[in-house]
Short mmCIF file of C-alpha atoms in Angstrom, two decimals:
data_model
loop_
_atom_site.label_atom_id
_atom_site.label_comp_id
_atom_site.label_asym_id
_atom_site.label_seq_id
_atom_site.Cartn_x
_atom_site.Cartn_y
_atom_site.Cartn_z
CA MET A 558 -15.12 -8.64 8.43
CA ALA A 559 -14.46 -8.83 5.03
CA ILE A 560 -15.94 -6.20 2.51
CA LEU A 561 -18.31 -9.16 1.57
CA ASP A 562 -19.26 -10.11 4.76
CA TYR A 563 -20.18 -6.76 5.46
CA TYR A 564 -22.23 -6.20 2.17
CA LYS A 565 -23.86 -9.67 2.05
CA ASP A 566 -23.20 -10.36 -1.56
CA VAL A 567 -21.13 -9.48 -4.56
CA SER A 568 -23.77 -7.12 -6.51
CA THR A 569 -24.04 -4.94 -3.37
CA ALA A 570 -20.52 -4.94 -2.90
CA ILE A 571 -19.89 -3.67 -6.60
CA ASP A 572 -22.71 -1.34 -6.03
CA TYR A 573 -20.87 0.38 -2.80
CA TYR A 574 -17.44 0.50 -4.88
CA LEU A 575 -19.53 2.13 -7.97
CA SER A 576 -20.95 4.69 -5.56
CA ASP A 577 -18.43 5.77 -3.45
CA VAL A 578 -15.01 5.31 -5.25
CA LYS A 579 -13.14 8.28 -5.97
CA THR A 580 -11.80 8.58 -9.63
CA SER A 581 -9.41 10.56 -11.90
CA LYS A 582 -10.29 11.38 -15.49
CA ILE A 583 -7.05 12.49 -17.25
CA GLY A 584 -7.33 13.90 -20.84
CA GLY A 585 -5.08 11.94 -23.26
CA ILE A 586 -4.32 9.10 -20.49
CA LYS A 587 -5.76 5.65 -20.35
CA THR A 588 -7.52 5.81 -16.82
CA ILE A 589 -8.79 2.36 -15.11
CA GLU A 590 -12.56 1.56 -14.86
CA LEU A 591 -13.60 -0.44 -12.13
CA GLU A 592 -14.81 -3.05 -14.18
CA ASP A 593 -11.22 -3.34 -15.84
CA LEU A 594 -10.06 -4.54 -12.28
CA TYR A 595 -12.67 -7.14 -11.81
CA ARG A 596 -11.80 -8.49 -15.65
CA ILE A 597 -7.97 -8.40 -14.58
CA ALA A 598 -8.08 -10.17 -11.23
CA LYS A 599 -10.16 -12.80 -12.80
CA LYS A 600 -7.50 -13.64 -15.21
CA LEU A 601 -5.00 -13.49 -12.67
CA GLY A 602 -6.84 -15.63 -10.32
CA PHE A 603 -7.01 -12.95 -7.67
CA GLU A 604 -10.94 -12.05 -8.05
CA ASN A 605 -11.63 -13.16 -4.40
CA GLN A 606 -8.73 -10.94 -3.15
CA MET A 607 -9.81 -8.05 -5.36
CA ARG A 608 -13.35 -8.23 -4.00
CA ASN A 609 -12.64 -8.24 -0.55
CA THR A 610 -10.38 -5.14 -0.77
CA GLN A 611 -11.67 -1.48 -0.67
CA VAL A 612 -10.90 0.65 -3.53
CA LEU A 613 -10.76 4.27 -2.21
CA ALA A 614 -9.38 6.12 -5.38
CA ILE A 615 -8.74 4.92 -9.14
CA GLY A 616 -6.46 7.07 -10.97
CA PRO A 617 -4.24 7.77 -12.72
CA PHE A 618 -3.25 10.88 -10.39
CA LYS A 619 -0.56 13.22 -11.07
CA LYS A 620 -0.07 15.05 -7.79
CA VAL A 621 -0.60 14.25 -3.71
CA GLU A 622 -0.78 16.93 -1.27
CA PHE A 623 -0.80 16.58 2.29
CA VAL A 624 -2.30 18.69 5.13
CA SER A 625 -1.97 17.91 8.44
CA MET A 626 -4.76 17.69 11.04
CA GLY A 627 -2.13 17.39 13.93
CA LEU A 628 -1.59 14.62 16.72
CA GLN A 629 -4.03 11.84 16.44
CA ASN A 630 -5.45 11.62 19.96
CA PHE A 631 -6.82 8.19 21.97
CA ASN A 632 -8.41 8.25 25.23
CA ASN A 633 -6.09 6.97 28.22
CA GLU A 634 -7.84 3.14 28.12
CA THR A 635 -6.66 3.08 24.38
CA LEU A 636 -3.48 4.26 25.55
CA LYS A 637 -3.00 1.73 28.06
CA ARG A 638 -4.31 -1.06 25.58
CA ILE A 639 -1.71 0.12 22.99
CA ALA A 640 1.13 -0.11 25.32
CA ASP A 641 0.14 -3.46 26.45
CA ILE A 642 -0.15 -4.99 22.84
CA TRP A 643 3.06 -3.25 22.09
CA ILE A 644 5.18 -5.14 24.40
CA ARG A 645 3.78 -8.32 23.58
CA HIS A 646 4.35 -7.39 19.50
CA CYS A 647 8.07 -6.69 20.48
CA LYS A 648 8.55 -9.98 22.17
CA LYS A 649 7.73 -11.54 19.05
CA VAL A 650 9.44 -9.19 16.47
CA PRO A 651 12.71 -7.81 18.50
CA GLY A 652 13.70 -4.54 16.94
CA ALA A 653 10.31 -3.58 16.18
CA PHE A 654 10.27 0.53 16.12
CA PRO A 655 7.41 2.76 16.89
CA GLY A 656 8.47 5.36 14.32
CA ASN A 657 6.28 8.24 12.97
CA VAL A 658 3.11 7.57 10.49
CA ALA A 659 0.82 9.29 8.89
CA SER A 660 -2.66 8.20 9.95
CA LEU A 661 -5.49 8.94 7.23
CA ASN A 662 -8.06 11.36 8.87
CA SER A 663 -9.98 11.83 5.01
CA PHE A 664 -9.12 12.42 1.52
CA GLU A 665 -10.92 13.96 -1.83
CA THR A 666 -9.86 14.06 -5.26
CA ILE A 667 -9.64 17.44 -6.82
CA GLY A 668 -8.83 16.89 -10.89
CA GLU A 669 -5.83 14.94 -11.17
CA THR A 670 -4.73 16.05 -7.49
CA ILE A 671 -5.64 13.60 -4.26
CA MET A 672 -5.98 16.06 -1.24
CA ILE A 673 -4.98 13.77 1.89
CA ARG A 674 -5.50 15.08 5.31
CA TYR A 675 -3.97 13.03 8.09
CA ASN A 676 -2.99 12.79 11.75
CA GLU A 677 0.39 12.54 13.17
CA ALA A 678 0.49 8.92 14.59
CA THR A 679 3.26 6.29 15.42
CA PHE A 680 3.72 2.51 14.32
CA ASP A 681 2.59 1.43 17.78
CA GLN A 682 -0.83 3.22 17.75
CA TYR A 683 -1.15 0.93 14.35
CA ILE A 684 -0.39 -2.14 16.22
CA GLY A 685 -2.13 -1.27 19.13
CA THR A 686 -5.60 0.06 17.28
CA LYS A 687 -5.71 -2.39 14.08
CA ARG A 688 -8.15 -5.00 15.34
CA ASN A 689 -10.24 -1.85 17.17
CA GLY A 690 -13.45 -1.24 14.96
CA PHE A 691 -13.43 -0.54 11.24
CA SER A 692 -13.03 -2.91 8.48
CA VAL A 693 -14.83 -0.95 5.61
CA LEU A 694 -13.99 3.12 5.70
CA ASP A 695 -17.17 5.27 5.20
CA LEU A 696 -15.51 8.25 3.34
CA GLU A 697 -18.59 10.53 4.12
CA ASN A 698 -18.32 9.88 8.21
CA PRO A 699 -14.60 9.08 8.83
CA SER A 700 -15.09 8.70 12.69
CA TYR A 701 -12.68 5.80 12.30
CA ASN A 702 -9.37 8.18 12.84
CA LYS A 703 -10.81 8.54 16.55
CA LYS A 704 -10.47 5.01 17.39
CA VAL A 705 -7.73 3.42 14.74
CA CYS A 706 -4.58 4.28 13.45
CA LEU A 707 -4.79 3.86 9.55
CA PRO A 708 -1.03 4.43 8.53
CA ILE A 709 -0.41 5.97 4.87
CA SER A 710 1.65 3.46 2.99
CA MET A 711 2.70 2.66 -0.71
CA GLY A 712 3.33 -0.06 -2.68
CA ALA A 713 4.70 -0.33 -5.86
CA THR A 714 4.84 -2.50 -9.02
CA THR A 715 8.00 -2.08 -10.64
CA VAL A 716 9.56 -3.03 -14.06
CA THR A 717 13.00 -3.32 -15.03
CA SER A 718 14.38 -2.16 -18.53
CA ASP A 719 14.30 -5.90 -19.44
CA GLY A 720 10.70 -6.67 -18.60
CA LYS A 721 11.20 -8.23 -15.29
CA ILE A 722 8.95 -7.63 -11.59
CA PRO A 723 11.26 -8.14 -8.73
CA VAL A 724 9.20 -9.53 -5.83
CA GLY A 725 10.46 -10.00 -2.42
CA ILE A 726 10.08 -12.91 -0.08
CA ARG A 727 9.55 -11.29 3.22
CA GLY A 728 11.38 -12.15 6.19
CA LYS A 729 10.29 -14.75 8.52
CA GLN A 730 11.79 -13.42 11.82
CA LYS A 731 12.48 -9.37 10.49
CA VAL A 732 8.86 -8.14 9.88
CA SER A 733 5.99 -7.71 11.63
CA ILE A 734 3.41 -7.94 8.88
CA ALA A 735 3.11 -10.75 6.30
CA GLN A 736 5.90 -12.83 7.16
CA GLY A 737 7.32 -15.33 4.39
CA LYS A 738 4.82 -13.62 1.92
CA ALA A 739 5.69 -12.86 -1.73
CA VAL A 740 5.39 -9.00 -1.70
CA SER A 741 6.16 -6.65 -5.43
CA LEU A 742 8.72 -4.03 -4.40
CA PRO A 743 9.05 -1.68 -3.36
CA SER A 744 6.74 -0.93 -0.30
CA GLY A 745 6.63 1.06 2.55
CA PHE A 746 4.91 3.38 5.11
CA LEU A 747 5.30 7.16 4.80
CA ASP A 748 6.98 8.96 7.71
CA PRO A 749 5.75 12.51 7.20
CA LYS A 750 8.60 13.72 8.95
CA GLU A 751 11.39 12.05 7.08
CA HIS A 752 9.75 11.39 3.40
CA ILE A 753 9.38 15.06 2.41
CA ASP A 754 9.90 17.23 -0.41
CA HIS A 755 11.87 20.36 -0.93
CA LYS A 756 9.18 22.41 0.79
CA LYS A 757 9.07 20.11 3.92
CA ASN A 758 5.94 18.52 3.06
CA PRO A 759 5.29 14.99 3.37
CA SER A 760 5.71 13.17 -0.28
CA ILE A 761 4.74 10.06 -1.89
CA GLU A 762 7.83 10.54 -4.49
CA THR A 763 10.31 10.95 -1.73
CA LEU A 764 8.76 7.61 0.02
CA VAL A 765 9.11 5.87 -3.11
CA LYS A 766 12.47 6.77 -4.11
CA ALA A 767 13.91 6.09 -0.36
CA GLU A 768 12.13 2.57 -0.53
CA LEU A 769 13.49 1.87 -3.98
CA LYS A 770 17.03 2.70 -2.96
CA GLU A 771 16.62 0.67 0.29
CA GLU A 772 14.96 -2.57 -1.14
CA LEU A 773 16.69 -2.51 -4.66
CA LYS A 774 19.65 -0.48 -4.55
CA GLU A 775 17.81 1.44 -7.42
CA LYS A 776 18.88 5.47 -7.43
CA GLN A 777 17.12 6.38 -10.70
CA LEU A 778 13.33 6.39 -12.15
CA ILE A 779 12.18 6.31 -15.88
CA LYS A 780 8.71 6.73 -14.50
CA LEU A 781 6.39 6.84 -11.45
CA GLU A 782 2.72 6.63 -11.69
CA ILE A 783 0.06 6.77 -8.96
CA LEU A 784 -2.72 4.33 -9.70
CA GLY A 785 -4.89 4.65 -6.93
CA ILE A 786 -5.38 4.08 -3.48
CA ILE A 787 -6.72 0.61 -1.83
CA GLN A 788 -7.55 -0.17 1.82
CA VAL A 789 -7.37 -4.09 2.91
CA PRO A 790 -9.45 -4.72 5.66
CA ASP A 791 -7.37 -7.49 7.35
CA ILE A 792 -4.16 -5.26 7.47
CA ARG A 793 -5.51 -1.85 7.85
CA GLN A 794 -3.41 0.20 5.74
CA PRO A 795 -4.54 2.87 3.33
CA MET A 796 -2.07 2.15 0.35
CA PHE A 797 -1.03 4.31 -2.77
CA VAL A 798 -1.01 1.75 -5.59
CA ILE A 799 2.46 2.84 -7.57
CA GLU A 800 3.79 1.83 -11.08
CA LEU A 801 7.15 1.97 -11.63
CA LYS A 802 9.59 1.92 -14.68
CA ILE A 803 13.59 1.72 -13.60
CA PRO A 804 16.64 1.99 -16.18
CA SER A 805 18.60 -1.31 -14.59
CA THR A 806 18.03 -4.89 -15.74
CA GLY A 807 17.00 -7.70 -13.16
CA GLU A 808 20.47 -8.81 -13.76
CA GLU A 809 22.07 -5.66 -12.73
CA ILE A 810 19.78 -5.58 -9.71
CA LYS A 811 20.95 -9.39 -8.37
CA GLN A 812 24.60 -7.86 -8.92
CA ARG A 813 24.16 -4.96 -6.68
CA LEU A 814 22.17 -6.84 -4.03
CA GLN A 815 24.80 -9.82 -3.91
CA LYS A 816 27.04 -7.18 -2.33
CA GLU A 817 24.98 -6.74 0.29
CA ILE A 818 25.48 -8.54 3.34
CA GLU A 819 21.60 -8.30 4.50
CA ILE A 820 18.77 -7.08 2.63
CA GLU A 821 16.58 -5.26 5.59
CA GLU A 822 13.16 -7.16 5.85
CA ILE A 823 13.76 -9.27 2.94
CA ASP A 824 15.11 -12.77 2.50
CA GLU A 825 15.11 -13.37 -0.97
CA ILE A 826 14.34 -11.24 -4.30
CA VAL A 827 12.83 -13.22 -7.10
CA PHE A 828 11.99 -11.93 -10.65
CA ILE A 829 8.85 -12.84 -12.85
CA GLU A 830 8.28 -11.81 -16.58
CA ASP A 831 6.03 -8.95 -16.85
CA ASN A 832 3.12 -10.45 -17.90
CA ILE A 833 -0.42 -12.02 -16.57
CA GLU A 834 0.28 -15.46 -17.15
CA ALA A 835 3.84 -15.13 -15.51
CA VAL A 836 2.16 -13.42 -12.06
CA ARG A 837 -0.54 -15.92 -12.14
CA ASP A 838 1.64 -19.53 -12.65
CA ALA A 839 4.60 -18.08 -10.38
CA GLY A 840 3.30 -20.21 -7.45
CA LEU A 841 4.26 -17.62 -4.55
CA ASP A 842 2.27 -16.93 -1.20
CA TRP A 843 1.57 -13.37 -2.58
CA THR A 844 0.41 -10.99 -0.05
CA ILE A 845 -3.38 -9.67 -0.68
CA ASP A 846 -2.08 -6.06 -1.22
CA SER A 847 0.58 -7.39 -4.07
CA MET A 848 -2.75 -8.99 -5.60
CA VAL A 849 -4.30 -6.05 -6.05
CA LYS A 850 -1.37 -4.13 -7.10
CA PHE A 851 -0.88 -6.60 -9.83
CA THR A 852 -4.52 -6.06 -10.82
CA PHE A 853 -4.25 -2.13 -11.05
CA HIS A 854 -0.75 -2.92 -13.26
CA PHE A 855 -2.15 -5.09 -15.66
CA ALA A 856 -5.95 -3.17 -16.03
CA LYS A 857 -3.81 0.06 -16.84
CA GLN A 858 -1.69 -1.57 -19.90
#
C-alpha cells in the first residue's frame, strides 16, 4: 500500500508529513523545507515518487548516535516463514548472504543529532518479513519492529571535483534489489558489527567511506552531509540521505574502475552533470530512492 493509497489524497498526505516529520534547525546553514522537496521534485519529474515516499526526518544533521535494543525477536511461525522465503530467494540470487543489519526500532532528533535505537538482525530476516505489515511507519507507535525487519541503509548523491554525479546500473544477476535500475552512488546497508567507529559504535560515516571505496574506489572525502531520513514503502529500508563531495574527477574514477576486473553489484557506471536538467533528461530507469535523493540534493542548493 502506497502512502497516497493509505491517506486517500495528496492534501491529507502533506498534512501527515508536516505533523510527523522530524526536522533539524542549524544556525547559519541552509535547511531544507518540505515545500522545497515538493517544488524540486516537480522540476525533476519525480513528484509522484516524492509524494509516495515517507519522509522521516529533514536535516541537515551533524551527528548520528546509535543505541542497541538487543536482538530482534520473531516468533517460531515467522522464523519458519523467513527460512522458507530465504531458500527461494537464494535460488533466484545465488550468493545472497544473510549478513548483519541494524533494524530500526525508533529514533528521535535532538538539535543537530539523530538518536537511533536499533535491533540486531540479519538480511534474511529483512527479505523474509518485508512484505509483512507496514507500508507507513507510525513513529509514535513503533510496533512494526516486532513484525518486520527494517534495515537501516544510506544512499548518497556524490559530486566529483569537476561537477559530475556518478550513477551505477545495478547488476541483473548479482543483486537482489532493484535489478537493472539506475542508482546514485554509493549506497549500502549498515552492518552494526562492521561499520563502526573508534569507540566500536555503529557509524554512518564508516559505512559511507566503506561503500565509497568499494563502489567508486575513492578513499578521500571533501564533504559529507546528512540531509535526512526517508522510507520507501516498496523496499522498506529506512535510508539516510547523504550528500558527498570528493576530490576526484569523473575521468579519474573511470580510470580507476577500468583496472577492476569486476565492480561488485554494478554492471556499469555513468556520469551525469550536477544539475536538475541533466538528471531529469538522463533517460535512466531510476530507483525510487535515487529520485528522492536527487530531490534532497537539489533542494539543499
